[in-house]
PDB file of C-alpha atoms in Angstrom:
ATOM      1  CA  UNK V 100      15.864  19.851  27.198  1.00  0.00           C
ATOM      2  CA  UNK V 101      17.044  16.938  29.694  1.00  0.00           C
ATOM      3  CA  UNK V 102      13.885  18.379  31.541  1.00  0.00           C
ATOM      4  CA  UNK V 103      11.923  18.139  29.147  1.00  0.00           C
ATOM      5  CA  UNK V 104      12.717  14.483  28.376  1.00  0.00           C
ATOM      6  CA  UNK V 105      12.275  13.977  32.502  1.00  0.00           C
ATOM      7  CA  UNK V 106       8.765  15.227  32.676  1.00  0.00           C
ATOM      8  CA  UNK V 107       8.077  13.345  28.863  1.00  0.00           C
ATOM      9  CA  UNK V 108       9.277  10.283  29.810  1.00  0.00           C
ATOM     10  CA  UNK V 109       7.606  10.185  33.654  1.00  0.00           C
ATOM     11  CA  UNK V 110       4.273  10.894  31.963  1.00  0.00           C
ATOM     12  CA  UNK V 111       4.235   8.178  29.841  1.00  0.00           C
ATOM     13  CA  UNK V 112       5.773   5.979  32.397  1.00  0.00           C
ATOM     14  CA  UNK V 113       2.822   6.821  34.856  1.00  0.00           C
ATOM     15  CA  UNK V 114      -0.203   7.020  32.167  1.00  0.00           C
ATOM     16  CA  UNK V 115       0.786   4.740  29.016  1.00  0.00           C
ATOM     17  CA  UNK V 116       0.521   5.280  25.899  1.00  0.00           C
ATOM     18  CA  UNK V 117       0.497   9.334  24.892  1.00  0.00           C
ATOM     19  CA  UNK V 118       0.617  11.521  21.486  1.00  0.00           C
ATOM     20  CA  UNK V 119       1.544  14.699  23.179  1.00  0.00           C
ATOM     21  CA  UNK V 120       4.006  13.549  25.682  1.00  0.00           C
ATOM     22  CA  UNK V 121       5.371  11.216  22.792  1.00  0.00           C
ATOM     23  CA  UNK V 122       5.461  14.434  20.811  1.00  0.00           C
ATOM     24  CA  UNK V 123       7.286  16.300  23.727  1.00  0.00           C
ATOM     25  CA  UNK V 124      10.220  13.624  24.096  1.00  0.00           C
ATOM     26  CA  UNK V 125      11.074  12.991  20.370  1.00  0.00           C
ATOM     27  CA  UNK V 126      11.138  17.344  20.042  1.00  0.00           C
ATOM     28  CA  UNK V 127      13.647  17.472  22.868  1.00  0.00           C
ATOM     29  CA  UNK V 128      15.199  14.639  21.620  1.00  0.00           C
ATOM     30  CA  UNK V 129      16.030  16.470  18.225  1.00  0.00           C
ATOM     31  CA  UNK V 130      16.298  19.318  19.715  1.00  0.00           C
ATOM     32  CA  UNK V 131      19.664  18.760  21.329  1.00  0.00           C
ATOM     33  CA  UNK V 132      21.751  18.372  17.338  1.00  0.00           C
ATOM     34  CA  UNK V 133      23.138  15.424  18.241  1.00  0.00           C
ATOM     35  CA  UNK V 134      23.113  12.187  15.646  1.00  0.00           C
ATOM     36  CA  UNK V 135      22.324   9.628  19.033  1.00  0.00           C
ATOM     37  CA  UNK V 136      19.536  12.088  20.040  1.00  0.00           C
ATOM     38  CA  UNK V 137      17.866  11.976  16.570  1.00  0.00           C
ATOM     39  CA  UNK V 138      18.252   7.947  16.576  1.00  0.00           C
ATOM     40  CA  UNK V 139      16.608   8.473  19.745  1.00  0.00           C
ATOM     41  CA  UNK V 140      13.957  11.016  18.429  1.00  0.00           C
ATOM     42  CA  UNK V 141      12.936   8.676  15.412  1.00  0.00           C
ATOM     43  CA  UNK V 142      12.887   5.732  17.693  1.00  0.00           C
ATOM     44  CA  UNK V 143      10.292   7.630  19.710  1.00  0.00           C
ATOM     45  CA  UNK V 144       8.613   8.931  16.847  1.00  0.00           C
ATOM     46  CA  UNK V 145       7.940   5.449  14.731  1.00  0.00           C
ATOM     47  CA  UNK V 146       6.866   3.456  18.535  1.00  0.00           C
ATOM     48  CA  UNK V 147       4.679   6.288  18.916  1.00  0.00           C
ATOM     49  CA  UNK V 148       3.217   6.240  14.996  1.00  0.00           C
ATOM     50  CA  UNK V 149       2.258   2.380  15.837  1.00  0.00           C
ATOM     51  CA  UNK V 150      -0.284   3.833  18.520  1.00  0.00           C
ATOM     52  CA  UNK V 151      -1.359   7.170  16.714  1.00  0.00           C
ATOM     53  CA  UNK V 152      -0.844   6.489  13.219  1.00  0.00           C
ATOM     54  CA  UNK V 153      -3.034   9.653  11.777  1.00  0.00           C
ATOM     55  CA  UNK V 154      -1.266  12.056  14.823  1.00  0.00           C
ATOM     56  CA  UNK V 155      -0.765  15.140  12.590  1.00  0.00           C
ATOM     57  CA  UNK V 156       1.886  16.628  15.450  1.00  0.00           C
ATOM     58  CA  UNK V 157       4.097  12.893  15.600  1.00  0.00           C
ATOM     59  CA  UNK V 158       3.809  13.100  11.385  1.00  0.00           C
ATOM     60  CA  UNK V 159       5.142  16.432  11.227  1.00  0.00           C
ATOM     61  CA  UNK V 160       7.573  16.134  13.520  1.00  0.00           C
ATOM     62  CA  UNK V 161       8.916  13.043  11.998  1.00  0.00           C
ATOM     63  CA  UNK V 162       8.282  14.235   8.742  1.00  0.00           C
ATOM     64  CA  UNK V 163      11.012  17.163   9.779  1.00  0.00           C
ATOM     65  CA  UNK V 164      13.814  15.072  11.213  1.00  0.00           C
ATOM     66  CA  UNK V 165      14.077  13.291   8.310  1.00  0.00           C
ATOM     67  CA  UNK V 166      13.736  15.650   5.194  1.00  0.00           C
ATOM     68  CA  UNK V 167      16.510  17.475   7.615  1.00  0.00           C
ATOM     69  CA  UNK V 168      18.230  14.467   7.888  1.00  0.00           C
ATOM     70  CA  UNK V 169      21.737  13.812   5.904  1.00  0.00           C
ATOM     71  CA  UNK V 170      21.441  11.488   3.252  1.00  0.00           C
ATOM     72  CA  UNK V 171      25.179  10.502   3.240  1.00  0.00           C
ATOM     73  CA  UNK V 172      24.770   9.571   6.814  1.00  0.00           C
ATOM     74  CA  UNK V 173      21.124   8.392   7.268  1.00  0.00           C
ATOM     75  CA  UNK V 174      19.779   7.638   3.929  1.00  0.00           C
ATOM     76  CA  UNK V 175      16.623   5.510   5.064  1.00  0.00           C
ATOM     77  CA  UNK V 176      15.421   8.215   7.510  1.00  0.00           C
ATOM     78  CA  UNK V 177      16.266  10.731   4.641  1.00  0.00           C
ATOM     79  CA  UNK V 178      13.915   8.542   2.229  1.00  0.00           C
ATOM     80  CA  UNK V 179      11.090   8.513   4.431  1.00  0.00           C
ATOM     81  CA  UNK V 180      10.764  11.975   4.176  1.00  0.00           C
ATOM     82  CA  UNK V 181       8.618  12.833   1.308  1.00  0.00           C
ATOM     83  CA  UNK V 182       6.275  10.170   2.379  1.00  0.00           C
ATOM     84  CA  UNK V 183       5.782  11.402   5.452  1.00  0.00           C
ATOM     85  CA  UNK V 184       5.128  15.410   4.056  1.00  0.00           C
ATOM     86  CA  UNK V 185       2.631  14.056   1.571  1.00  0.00           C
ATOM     87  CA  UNK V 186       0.628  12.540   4.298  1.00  0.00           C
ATOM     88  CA  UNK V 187       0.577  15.686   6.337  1.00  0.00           C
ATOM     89  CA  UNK V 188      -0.298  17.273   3.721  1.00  0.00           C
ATOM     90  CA  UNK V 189      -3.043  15.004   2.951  1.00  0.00           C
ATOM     91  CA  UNK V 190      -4.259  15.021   6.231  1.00  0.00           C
ATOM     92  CA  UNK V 191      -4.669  18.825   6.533  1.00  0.00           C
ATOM     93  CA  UNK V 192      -3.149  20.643   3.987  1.00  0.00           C
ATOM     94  CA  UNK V 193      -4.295  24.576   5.321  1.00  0.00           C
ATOM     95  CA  UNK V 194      -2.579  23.616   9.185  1.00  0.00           C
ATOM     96  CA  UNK V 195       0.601  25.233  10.411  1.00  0.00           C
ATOM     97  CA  UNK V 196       1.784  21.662  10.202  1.00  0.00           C
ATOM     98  CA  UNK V 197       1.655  20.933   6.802  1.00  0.00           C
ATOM     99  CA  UNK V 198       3.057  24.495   6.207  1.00  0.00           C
ATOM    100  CA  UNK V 199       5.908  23.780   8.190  1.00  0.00           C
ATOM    101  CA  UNK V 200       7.238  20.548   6.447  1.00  0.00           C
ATOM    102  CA  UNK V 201       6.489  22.517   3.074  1.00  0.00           C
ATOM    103  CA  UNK V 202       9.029  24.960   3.909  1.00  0.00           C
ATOM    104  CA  UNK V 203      11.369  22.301   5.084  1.00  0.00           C
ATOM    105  CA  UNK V 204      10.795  20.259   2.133  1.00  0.00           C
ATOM    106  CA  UNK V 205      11.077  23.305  -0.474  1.00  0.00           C
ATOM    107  CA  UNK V 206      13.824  25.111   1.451  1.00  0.00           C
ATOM    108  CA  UNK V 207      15.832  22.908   4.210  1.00  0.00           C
ATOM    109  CA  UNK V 208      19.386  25.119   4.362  1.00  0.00           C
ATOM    110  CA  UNK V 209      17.221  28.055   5.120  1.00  0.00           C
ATOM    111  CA  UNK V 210      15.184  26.287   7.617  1.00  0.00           C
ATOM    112  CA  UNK V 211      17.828  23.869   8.669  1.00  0.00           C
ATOM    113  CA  UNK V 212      20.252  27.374   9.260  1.00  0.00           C
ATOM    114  CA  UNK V 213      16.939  29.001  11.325  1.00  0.00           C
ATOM    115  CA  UNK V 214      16.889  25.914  13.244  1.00  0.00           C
ATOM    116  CA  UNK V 215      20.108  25.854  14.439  1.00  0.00           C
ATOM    117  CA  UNK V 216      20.909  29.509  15.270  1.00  0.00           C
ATOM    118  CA  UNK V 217      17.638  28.879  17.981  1.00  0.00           C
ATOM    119  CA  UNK V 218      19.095  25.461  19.197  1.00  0.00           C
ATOM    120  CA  UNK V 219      20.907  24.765  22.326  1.00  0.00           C
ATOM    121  CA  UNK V 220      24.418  23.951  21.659  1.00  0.00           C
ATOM    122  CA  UNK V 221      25.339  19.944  21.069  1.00  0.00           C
ATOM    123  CA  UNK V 222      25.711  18.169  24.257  1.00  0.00           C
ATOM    124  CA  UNK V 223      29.599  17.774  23.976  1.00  0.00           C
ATOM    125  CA  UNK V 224      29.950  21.250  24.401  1.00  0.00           C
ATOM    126  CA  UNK V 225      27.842  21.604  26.783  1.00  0.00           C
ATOM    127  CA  UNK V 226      29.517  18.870  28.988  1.00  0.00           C
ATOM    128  CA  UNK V 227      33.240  20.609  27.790  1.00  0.00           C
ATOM    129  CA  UNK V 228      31.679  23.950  29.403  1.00  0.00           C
ATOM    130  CA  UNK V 229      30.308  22.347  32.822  1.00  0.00           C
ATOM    131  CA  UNK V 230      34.153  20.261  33.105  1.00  0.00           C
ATOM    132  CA  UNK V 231      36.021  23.643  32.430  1.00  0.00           C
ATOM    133  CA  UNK V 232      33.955  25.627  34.880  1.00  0.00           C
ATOM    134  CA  UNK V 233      34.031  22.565  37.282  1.00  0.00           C
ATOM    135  CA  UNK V 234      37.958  22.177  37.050  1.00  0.00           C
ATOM    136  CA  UNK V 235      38.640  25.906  37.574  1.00  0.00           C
ATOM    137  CA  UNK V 236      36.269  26.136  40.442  1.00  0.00           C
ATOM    138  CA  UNK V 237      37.645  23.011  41.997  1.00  0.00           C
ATOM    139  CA  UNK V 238      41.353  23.517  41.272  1.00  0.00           C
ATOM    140  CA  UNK V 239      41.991  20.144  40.410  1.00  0.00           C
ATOM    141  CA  UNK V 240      40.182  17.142  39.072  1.00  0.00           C
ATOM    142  CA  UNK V 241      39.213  15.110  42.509  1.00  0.00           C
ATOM    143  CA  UNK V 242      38.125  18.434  44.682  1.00  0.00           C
ATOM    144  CA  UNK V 243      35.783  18.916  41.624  1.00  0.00           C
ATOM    145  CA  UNK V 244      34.791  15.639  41.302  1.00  0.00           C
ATOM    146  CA  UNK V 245      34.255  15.600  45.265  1.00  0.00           C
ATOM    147  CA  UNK V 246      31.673  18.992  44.400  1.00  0.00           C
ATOM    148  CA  UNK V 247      29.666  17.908  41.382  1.00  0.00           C
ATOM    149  CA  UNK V 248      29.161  14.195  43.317  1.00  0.00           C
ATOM    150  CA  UNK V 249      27.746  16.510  46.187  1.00  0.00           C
ATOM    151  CA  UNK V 250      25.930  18.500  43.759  1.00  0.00           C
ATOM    152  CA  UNK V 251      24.212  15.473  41.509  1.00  0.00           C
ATOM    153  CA  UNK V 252      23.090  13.931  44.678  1.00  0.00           C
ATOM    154  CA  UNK V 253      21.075  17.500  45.619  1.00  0.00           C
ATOM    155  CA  UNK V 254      19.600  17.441  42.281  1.00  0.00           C
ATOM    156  CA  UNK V 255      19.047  13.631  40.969  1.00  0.00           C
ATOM    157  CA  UNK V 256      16.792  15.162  38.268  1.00  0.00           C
ATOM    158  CA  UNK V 257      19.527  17.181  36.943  1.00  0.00           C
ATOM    159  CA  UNK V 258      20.900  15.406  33.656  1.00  0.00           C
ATOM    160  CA  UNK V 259      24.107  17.506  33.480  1.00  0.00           C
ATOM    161  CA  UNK V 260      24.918  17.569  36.702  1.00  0.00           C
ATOM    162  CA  UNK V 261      25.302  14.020  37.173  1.00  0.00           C
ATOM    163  CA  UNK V 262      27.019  13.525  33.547  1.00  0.00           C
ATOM    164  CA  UNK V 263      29.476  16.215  35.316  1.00  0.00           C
ATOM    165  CA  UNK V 264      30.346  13.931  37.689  1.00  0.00           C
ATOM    166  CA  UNK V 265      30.125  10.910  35.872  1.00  0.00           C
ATOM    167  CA  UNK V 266      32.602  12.546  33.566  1.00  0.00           C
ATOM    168  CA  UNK V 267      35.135  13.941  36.203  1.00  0.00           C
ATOM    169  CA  UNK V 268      35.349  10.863  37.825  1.00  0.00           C
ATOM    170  CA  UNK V 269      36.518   8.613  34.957  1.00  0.00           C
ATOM    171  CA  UNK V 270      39.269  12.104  34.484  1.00  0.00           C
ATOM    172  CA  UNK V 271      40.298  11.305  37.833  1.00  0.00           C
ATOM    173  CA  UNK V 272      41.650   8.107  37.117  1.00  0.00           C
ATOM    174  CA  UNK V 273      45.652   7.591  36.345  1.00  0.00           C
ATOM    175  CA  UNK V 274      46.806   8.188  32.752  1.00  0.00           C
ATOM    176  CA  UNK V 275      43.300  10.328  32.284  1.00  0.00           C
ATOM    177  CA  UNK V 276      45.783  13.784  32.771  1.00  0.00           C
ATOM    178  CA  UNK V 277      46.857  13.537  29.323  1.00  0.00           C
ATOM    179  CA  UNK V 278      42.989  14.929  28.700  1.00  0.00           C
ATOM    180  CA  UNK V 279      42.870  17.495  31.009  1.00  0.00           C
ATOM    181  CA  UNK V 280      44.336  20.193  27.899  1.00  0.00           C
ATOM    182  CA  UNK V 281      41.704  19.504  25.496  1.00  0.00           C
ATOM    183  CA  UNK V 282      38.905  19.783  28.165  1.00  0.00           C
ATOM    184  CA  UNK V 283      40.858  23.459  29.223  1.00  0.00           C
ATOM    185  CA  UNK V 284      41.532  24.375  26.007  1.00  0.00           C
ATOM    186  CA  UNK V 285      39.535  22.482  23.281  1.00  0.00           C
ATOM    187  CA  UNK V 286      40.937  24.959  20.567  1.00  0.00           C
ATOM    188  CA  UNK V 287      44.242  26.246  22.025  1.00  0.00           C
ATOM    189  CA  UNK V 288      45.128  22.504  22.040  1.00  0.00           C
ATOM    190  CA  UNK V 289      44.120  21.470  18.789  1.00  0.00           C
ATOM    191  CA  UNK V 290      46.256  24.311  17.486  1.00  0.00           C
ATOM    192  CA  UNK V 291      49.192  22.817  19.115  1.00  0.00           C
ATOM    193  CA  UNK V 292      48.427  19.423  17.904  1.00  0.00           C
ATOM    194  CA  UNK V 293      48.131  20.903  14.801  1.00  0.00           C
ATOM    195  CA  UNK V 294      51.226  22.493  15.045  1.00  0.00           C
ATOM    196  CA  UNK V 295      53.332  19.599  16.075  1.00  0.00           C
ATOM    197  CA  UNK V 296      51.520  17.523  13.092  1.00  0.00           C
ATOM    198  CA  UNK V 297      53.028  19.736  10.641  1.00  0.00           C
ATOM    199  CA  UNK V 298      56.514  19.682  12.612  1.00  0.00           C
ATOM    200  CA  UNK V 299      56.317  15.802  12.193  1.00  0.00           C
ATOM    201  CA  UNK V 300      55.239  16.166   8.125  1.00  0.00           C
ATOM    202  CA  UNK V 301      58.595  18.609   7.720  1.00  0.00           C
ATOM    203  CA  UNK V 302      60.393  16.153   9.204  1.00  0.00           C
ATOM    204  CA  UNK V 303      59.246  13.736   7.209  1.00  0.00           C
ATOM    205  CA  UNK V 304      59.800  15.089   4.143  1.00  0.00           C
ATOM    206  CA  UNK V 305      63.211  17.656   4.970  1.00  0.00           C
ATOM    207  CA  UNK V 306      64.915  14.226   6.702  1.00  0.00           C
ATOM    208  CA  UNK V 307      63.416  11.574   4.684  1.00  0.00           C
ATOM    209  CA  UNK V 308      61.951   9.595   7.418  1.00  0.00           C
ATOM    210  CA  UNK V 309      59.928   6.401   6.717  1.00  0.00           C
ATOM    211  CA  UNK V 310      56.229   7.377   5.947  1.00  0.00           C
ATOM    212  CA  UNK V 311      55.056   5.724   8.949  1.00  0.00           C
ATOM    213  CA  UNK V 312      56.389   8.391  11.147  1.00  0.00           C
ATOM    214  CA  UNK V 313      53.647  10.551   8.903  1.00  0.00           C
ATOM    215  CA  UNK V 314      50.811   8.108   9.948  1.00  0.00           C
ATOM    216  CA  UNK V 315      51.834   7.520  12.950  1.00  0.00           C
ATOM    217  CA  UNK V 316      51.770  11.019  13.580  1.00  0.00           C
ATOM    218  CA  UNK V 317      47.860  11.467  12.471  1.00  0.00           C
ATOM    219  CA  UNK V 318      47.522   8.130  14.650  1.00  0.00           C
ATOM    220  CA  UNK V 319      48.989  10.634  17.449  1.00  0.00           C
ATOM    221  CA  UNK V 320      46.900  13.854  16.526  1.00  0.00           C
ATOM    222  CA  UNK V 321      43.113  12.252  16.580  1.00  0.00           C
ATOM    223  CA  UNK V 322      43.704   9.896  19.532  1.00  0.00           C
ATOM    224  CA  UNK V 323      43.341  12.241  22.611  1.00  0.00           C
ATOM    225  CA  UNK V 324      39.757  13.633  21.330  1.00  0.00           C
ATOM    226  CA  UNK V 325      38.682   9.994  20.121  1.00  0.00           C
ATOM    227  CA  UNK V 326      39.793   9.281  23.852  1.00  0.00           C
ATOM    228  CA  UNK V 327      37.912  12.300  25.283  1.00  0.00           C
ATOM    229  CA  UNK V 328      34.719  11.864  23.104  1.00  0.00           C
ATOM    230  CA  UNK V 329      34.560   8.018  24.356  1.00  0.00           C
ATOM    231  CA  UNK V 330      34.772   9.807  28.076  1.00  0.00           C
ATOM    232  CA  UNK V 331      31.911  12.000  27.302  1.00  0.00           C
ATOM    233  CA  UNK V 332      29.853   9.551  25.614  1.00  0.00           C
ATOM    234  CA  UNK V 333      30.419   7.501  28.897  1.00  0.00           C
ATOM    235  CA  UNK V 334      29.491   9.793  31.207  1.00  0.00           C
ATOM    236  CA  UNK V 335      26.322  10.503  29.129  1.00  0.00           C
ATOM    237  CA  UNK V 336      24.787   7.046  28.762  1.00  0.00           C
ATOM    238  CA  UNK V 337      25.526   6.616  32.536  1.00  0.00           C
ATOM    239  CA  UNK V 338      24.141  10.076  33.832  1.00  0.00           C
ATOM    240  CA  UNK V 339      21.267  10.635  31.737  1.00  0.00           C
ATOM    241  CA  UNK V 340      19.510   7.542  32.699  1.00  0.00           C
ATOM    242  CA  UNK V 341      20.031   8.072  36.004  1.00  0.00           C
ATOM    243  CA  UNK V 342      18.949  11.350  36.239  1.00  0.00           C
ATOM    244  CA  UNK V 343      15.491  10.708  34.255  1.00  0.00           C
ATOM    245  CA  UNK V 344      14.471   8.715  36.616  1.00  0.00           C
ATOM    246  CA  UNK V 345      14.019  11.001  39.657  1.00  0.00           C
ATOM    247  CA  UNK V 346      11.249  13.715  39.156  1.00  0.00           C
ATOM    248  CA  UNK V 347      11.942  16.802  38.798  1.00  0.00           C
ATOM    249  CA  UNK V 348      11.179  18.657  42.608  1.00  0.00           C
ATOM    250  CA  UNK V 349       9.031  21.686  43.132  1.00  0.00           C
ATOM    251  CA  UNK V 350      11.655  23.707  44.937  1.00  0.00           C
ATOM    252  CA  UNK V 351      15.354  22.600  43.734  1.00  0.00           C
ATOM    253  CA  UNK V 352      17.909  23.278  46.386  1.00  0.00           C
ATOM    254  CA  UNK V 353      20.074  24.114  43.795  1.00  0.00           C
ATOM    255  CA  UNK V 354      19.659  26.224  40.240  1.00  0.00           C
ATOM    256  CA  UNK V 355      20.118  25.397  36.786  1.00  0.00           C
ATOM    257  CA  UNK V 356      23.488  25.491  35.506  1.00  0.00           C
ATOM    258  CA  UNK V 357      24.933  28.045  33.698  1.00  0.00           C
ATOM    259  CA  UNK V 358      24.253  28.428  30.005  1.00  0.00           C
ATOM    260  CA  UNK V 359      26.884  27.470  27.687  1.00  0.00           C
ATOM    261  CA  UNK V 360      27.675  30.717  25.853  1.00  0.00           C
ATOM    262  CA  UNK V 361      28.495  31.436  22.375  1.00  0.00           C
ATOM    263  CA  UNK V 362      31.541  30.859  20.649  1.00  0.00           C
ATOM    264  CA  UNK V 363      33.717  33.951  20.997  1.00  0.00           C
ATOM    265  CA  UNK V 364      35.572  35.479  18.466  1.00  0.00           C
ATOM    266  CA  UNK V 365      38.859  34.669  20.171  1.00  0.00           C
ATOM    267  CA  UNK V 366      37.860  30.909  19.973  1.00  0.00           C
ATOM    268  CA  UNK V 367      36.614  31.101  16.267  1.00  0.00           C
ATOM    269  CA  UNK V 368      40.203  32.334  15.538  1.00  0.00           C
ATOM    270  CA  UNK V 369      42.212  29.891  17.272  1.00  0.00           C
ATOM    271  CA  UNK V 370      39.893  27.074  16.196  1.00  0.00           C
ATOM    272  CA  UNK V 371      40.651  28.696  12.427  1.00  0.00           C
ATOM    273  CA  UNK V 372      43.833  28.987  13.056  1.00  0.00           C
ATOM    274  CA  UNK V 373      43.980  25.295  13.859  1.00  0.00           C
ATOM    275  CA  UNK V 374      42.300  23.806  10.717  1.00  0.00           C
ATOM    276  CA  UNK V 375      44.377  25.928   8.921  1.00  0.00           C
ATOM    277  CA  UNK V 376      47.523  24.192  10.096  1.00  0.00           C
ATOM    278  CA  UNK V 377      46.045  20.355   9.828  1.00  0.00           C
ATOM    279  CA  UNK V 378      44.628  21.015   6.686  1.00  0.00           C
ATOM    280  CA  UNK V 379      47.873  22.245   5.405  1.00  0.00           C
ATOM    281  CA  UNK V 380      49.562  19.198   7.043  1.00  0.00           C
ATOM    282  CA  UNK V 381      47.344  16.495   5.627  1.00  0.00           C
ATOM    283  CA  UNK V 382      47.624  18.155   1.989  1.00  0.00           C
ATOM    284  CA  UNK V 383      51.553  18.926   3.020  1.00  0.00           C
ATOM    285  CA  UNK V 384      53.033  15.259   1.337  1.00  0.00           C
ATOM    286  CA  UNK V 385      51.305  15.947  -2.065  1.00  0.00           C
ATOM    287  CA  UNK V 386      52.732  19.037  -2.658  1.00  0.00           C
ATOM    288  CA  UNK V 387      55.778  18.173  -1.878  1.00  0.00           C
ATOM    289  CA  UNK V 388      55.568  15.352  -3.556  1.00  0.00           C
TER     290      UNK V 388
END
């Protein structure tokens, strides 16, 4: 998708104004699950609307992000919605298009769960993947960061690659070791997190210590990923950018990187295992209460 939004992007950069290539960005935009990317996709999409108004591809896709959209979280995108279907539907009511946002509109957790199985995963995971293989190919955090600066200079196109190194370089700074566990193991961490969450709540309540030992301890358990997510977000508004604007060569001297593969069962279970334990923890004080 990050080459998709390279080649978008350079088009409209070198010949104006575009429906298609509009069309093309705010897609892999969407495409990545992410609630920035949408922001960005219905940025895209209403800029582009002011040019083509009538566009039948830019209403439907519009018309899609937002009847998809959350209402709790996005309630004016969500409202635009039905507006949006009705005037595909005016527009051509026989075309795939209008077809398409009717099945959204009459069915979204059946589309929305279609949708999703095809999708790429989100972009955090993605960039948790590359830093994992990175760090265990490296064997530490500045040979790897040393590699994937190496790496994102060969291919300037490449969107993760240089969000890989923008990434490993702010873990390379002092105090950033504290992060290195989640980014080896997201869910074998937050099981031990979990675990020493509910070791503070029995504390808390079998030695009667003040309550803010229990806040402080949920203060304790959602700071390293707020930390880490702040990294990541980082490293993506520096290294997307970047990379967009180099085109994308004919011959790459180096490939693609690896897909990010499925959750395995091994990490479902552990990252069960781990709700499990906070959810027990955070509903721990009423029943003993």
């Amino acid at each position: 998708m990050g080459r998709a939004r390279q080649a978008a992007r350079t088009g409209l950069k070198a010949y104006g104004p575009d429906a298609e290539l509009s069309l093309l960005l705010a897609l892999a935009h969407a495409a990545e699950d992410d609630d920035d990317e949408d922001d960005r996709a219905e940025e895209v999409y209403r800029d582009a609307l002011e040019v083509f108004p009538d566009h039948l591809g830019l209403l439907a896709g519009y018309a899609e992000l937002c009847l998809r959209s959350d209402f709790q979280d996005r309630p004016a995108r969500k409202n635009r919605g039905p507006a949006l279907a009705a005037r595909v539907a005016e527009l051509a009511p026989d075309s795939p298009e209008a077809l398409r946002v009717a099945q959204v509109q009459g069915a979204p957790w059946l589309t929305a769960a279609r949708d999703k199985a095809a999708r790429p995963p989100r972009i955090a995971r993605t960039q948790l993947y590359d830093l994992r293989q990175a760090l265990a190919a490296g064997r530490g955090v500045r040979p790897a960061a040393d590699q994937a600066r190496v790496d994102a200079a060969q291919r300037p196109d490449d969107a993760r690659r240089a969000m890989l190194a923008e990434a490993l370089e702010v873990l390379d700074r002092p105090g950033r070791v504290l992060l290195l566990p989640l980014v080896r193991q997201p869910l074998m961490s937050g099981l031990v997190r979990g675990v020493l969450l509910g070791a503070v709540l029995v504390a808390v309540v079998g030695l009667g210590l003040p309550q803010w030992v229990w806040w402080a301890g949920i203060a304790a358990y959602g700071a390293l990923p707020f930390w880490l997510g702040r990294v990541l977000r980082g490293a993506r508004r520096r290294g997307e950018p970047a990379a967009a604007a180099h085109p994308v060569p004919q011959e790459a001297p180096l490939p693609e990187l690896a897909p990010v593969p499925p959750y395995s069962s091994r990490e479902l279970a552990f990252g069960l295992a781990g709700a499990a334990v906070v959810l027990s923890s955070l509903v721990g004080p009423g029943v003993w209460s």
